[in-house]
Structures are given as C-alpha cells and as structure tokens.
Amino acid sequence: MENYNIVAKKVPTFYFIGVTTGKSSIMKVFPLWMKELGRPEIVIEGVDLKIHDEPEAYCAAVAQIKYDSLSLGALVTTHKIDLYEATRDLFDYFDPYAEITGELSSISKLDGRLEGHAKDPISAGLSMDHILGEDYFERTGGYVLCFGAGGSAVSTVLHLTNKVNKGDRPDKFTVVNRSQPRLDRMKAMVEYLNTDIEMVYICNQDPRRNNEIMAGLPEGSIVINATGMGKDIPGSPITDEGLFPLNGIAWEFNYRGELDFMHQALRQSESRKVFVEDGWVYFLHGWTQVIAQVLHIDIDDELFARLDEVAATTRK
Ligand SMILES: NC(=O)c1ccc[n+]([C@@H]2O[C@H](COP(=O)([O-])OP(=O)(O)OC[C@H]3O[C@@H](n4cnc5c(N)ncnc54)[C@H](OP(=O)(O)O)[C@@H]3O)[C@@H](O)[C@H]2O)c1
C-alpha cells in the first residue's frame, strides 16, 4: 500500500476506468441515476488510461479503490483484459465469468474484500435477448456473424453457448478479427466450453472479403460490429456495397461516434428488411449491472425501466 499515492476521498466516489471517459453519456446520466436511486451523494470520476497502459497505472487505479474507504468501486471499459492481468494480486475474489473470460468490468467491495466481476456476458446477453426474443434461431434459421473478437464478442459467444434452449443457439457463429491472437484466445475459451455451435474463426481486415462473408449468410442472420470501427477507429468492417442478410439484424455495439456500419445497415432497412440496433441498450445494461454490484442493490425490471427513462432524457 505504501507504494501507492492513495487519495482520501471526501465523498463516496464511483470510478469509470476507460480511455476518453469524459465523452461518455454516463457523465450526464450517472448523477440523474444516483438521484433516482436515492444516493445523490455518490459522484462519478473518470480515470483515463492509455490503451495497453503500464501495469503500474492499472495497479494504482485499483489500489485507490482497495485502500480508500469512500472509493466504492468502478466500471472498467476497454482495459478489461489488461487490468485483470496487471492487478490480479490485489483482488480477493473473481466471479466465474471473470475467470473464464480473463477480464473484468466491475470492481466492488464486500465485507473488506475487493471483488472483480465480468459483467459483459450478462449485459451483452440481456441486450441480445432484448433484441432477439425467444427461439430466434429456431424461428429464423439465421446465423451470427461478428466482426471483432475482443471482450464484447467473447461475452456474446459465452452468452449464446450458455443458452439451454436449442432454439436460442445459432447453428453457426462466424467471427472475423483483423489479427490472430484474439481469435486464438476466443477459440481456447470455446473449446473449454464444449458447445454444439459451429464456430468459424477468420483472420481478415479486408472489407471486401467481409462483404463476401456476409453475403454467404442465410436470411434472418445477425451481423454484429464489435470492432469499435465507427467510434474508436474510423470506418466500417464492410464497404457500402456489402449486402446485409434479408430479414436480418444489424447490431452496432456502439451508440456514439460516426457509426458508419449502422448507417450502412439503415440504408438497407427497407430494401433488405434489416432491423438495425445500436449499443444504447447494451450501454444501459452494462452500467446498471455494475452499479448494482458496486452499491449492492437489486435493479429489477421496473427499476431498470425507470433508469432507462431517466437516461433517455439526456439523449439528443
Ligand atoms: N454499448 C456498450 O455499452 C458497449 C459495451 C461493450 C463494448 N462496446 C463497444 O464495442 C466495441 C468493441 O468492444 P470490445 O470491448 O470488444 O473491444 P476490444 O476488446 O478492443 O475488441 C475489438 C476487436 O476488434 C478487432 N478489430 C478492429 N478492427 C477490425 C477490423 N477492421 N476487422 C476485424 N476486427 C477488427 C480488434 O482486433 P485486434 O485484436 O487486432 O486489435 C479487437 O479484437 C468498442 O468500440 C466498445 O466501445 C460498447
């Protein structure tokens, strides 16, 4: 502890560990939510770290929470894998999802213990269930094509492989990533899970090839942009000529930025009958899951609907 520069907070503080935290909608939404939850004294503080930052930077952010009593916990974005790997020794507990996925998105405290949870499989899953409803794959025969094999893609795969009802699992899940390591990481996790979903791993970053892969999907398939392109980096994984599956779903994981992929899909919403979803519901589930964990409260459907309503007032 003596190596860390711990600040004794004067008010209960909830941290948001990310890259450009000030730009996130949560900065406006959080105070409104705390008011709604009857905890207006809790403030949010952004911690901006570089992508693949030094292990010491991750340790300092986690130590602040561990050793300061008014530092309640944090939501972690972008750094989920790096932070988990750098700070393992500071934690007293990891939930099974954090252990399986090798990342964490929630830091909280309970009875003096520092706990890490991976909430993404739950929040990605709740968002997907909201979009698809029950028996989607049995009803449509669609497959899933996911561009990007990072943390959110892994969470999506984990959610689908965990589905008990066969109609909620696609026959085939194709994942395309621009480099090989994340594909290998996902493959190792899926092999451990022993699923009946046929997994196809493709290393590619040529958007024209992605168009071809997308063209091979059956009707009703879901195409996900989990690359961060259109927000974190410019562009889209496909070109404007790429054809979305008829009666399919295009799901952009982000809700802010240029969102090129989402706009490409919107242009086909009538001609190809594509249903288009952005990352807003995912954002709501991601945050409410972590807030519930850090504050040790239950956010049921009724409360979630109220928080959704409050958050919607901040959207342009
Ligand atoms: N709405 C929400 O609340 C919410 C929740 C979760 C995530 N998201 C968003 O979803 C995006 C992904 O999140 P994440 O946590 O999964 O990020 P991540 O771990 O950084 O993963 C992104 C992956 O996309 C790959 N990629 C980048 N460009 C590509 C391309 N042209 N073709 C194929 N793959 C490409 C990267 O490849 P490399 O391995 O080569 O780097 C990386 O594996 C982020 O923009 C994030 O903000 C939103």
XYZ file of C-alpha atoms and ligand atoms in Angstrom, residues 77-78 80-81 120 147-153 176-182 204-205 210 225-229 231-233 236-237 252-255 279-280 282-284 286-287, ligand 1:
91
model
C -14.158 -0.434 -20.145
C -11.556 -1.056 -22.884
C -10.836 -5.154 -19.098
C -8.203 -7.723 -20.081
C -20.252 -8.230 -20.004
C -16.763 -8.537 -36.735
C -14.246 -8.250 -33.898
C -13.104 -10.895 -31.408
C -12.474 -8.669 -28.389
C -14.073 -8.642 -24.951
C -17.618 -7.912 -26.081
C -17.507 -10.561 -28.815
C -13.731 -12.158 -38.068
C -10.797 -10.363 -36.481
C -8.051 -8.299 -38.046
C -5.281 -10.151 -36.193
C -4.889 -13.709 -34.953
C -4.267 -13.500 -31.139
C -7.826 -12.597 -30.093
C -9.161 -10.720 -42.080
C -9.403 -6.974 -42.269
C -16.076 -9.222 -45.209
C -19.971 -4.753 -35.410
C -17.826 -5.352 -32.321
C -14.666 -3.871 -33.828
C -15.049 -0.355 -32.428
C -14.863 0.902 -36.056
C -16.219 5.116 -32.913
C -12.771 4.123 -31.602
C -11.291 3.921 -35.105
C -16.635 0.155 -41.023
C -15.628 -3.511 -41.366
C -23.723 -1.932 -33.862
C -22.257 -2.248 -30.367
C -21.686 1.494 -30.044
C -24.235 4.259 -29.682
C -25.448 -0.037 -28.476
C -27.707 2.053 -26.248
C -26.091 -2.562 -24.130
C -24.814 0.648 -22.502
C -27.779 0.702 -20.092
C -23.585 -2.629 -18.810
C -23.836 0.260 -16.396
N -22.721 -0.057 -25.865
C -21.949 -0.506 -24.906
O -22.194 -0.323 -23.730
C -20.740 -1.300 -25.277
C -20.356 -2.383 -24.482
C -19.212 -3.125 -24.859
C -18.481 -2.731 -25.969
N -18.894 -1.657 -26.696
C -18.110 -1.208 -27.862
O -17.854 -2.291 -28.717
C -16.567 -2.146 -29.286
C -15.803 -3.423 -29.005
O -15.595 -3.535 -27.619
P -14.574 -4.595 -27.018
O -14.561 -4.415 -25.561
O -14.885 -5.944 -27.585
O -13.221 -4.042 -27.654
P -11.854 -4.770 -27.913
O -11.620 -5.796 -26.864
O -10.861 -3.704 -28.145
O -12.089 -5.578 -29.305
C -12.160 -5.011 -30.570
C -11.699 -6.087 -31.563
O -11.996 -5.661 -32.886
C -10.918 -6.042 -33.706
N -10.896 -5.225 -34.929
C -10.579 -3.931 -35.079
N -10.726 -3.569 -36.361
C -11.137 -4.649 -37.020
C -11.456 -4.918 -38.387
N -11.364 -3.987 -39.334
N -11.888 -6.155 -38.723
C -11.959 -7.119 -37.804
N -11.647 -6.939 -36.499
C -11.247 -5.718 -36.123
C -9.689 -5.857 -32.843
O -8.655 -6.625 -33.389
P -7.171 -6.748 -32.773
O -7.252 -7.959 -31.891
O -6.319 -6.957 -33.963
O -6.872 -5.480 -32.033
C -10.199 -6.343 -31.482
O -10.001 -7.733 -31.298
C -15.916 -0.910 -28.642
O -15.993 0.168 -29.534
C -16.764 -0.664 -27.425
O -16.856 0.729 -27.122
C -19.996 -0.935 -26.387
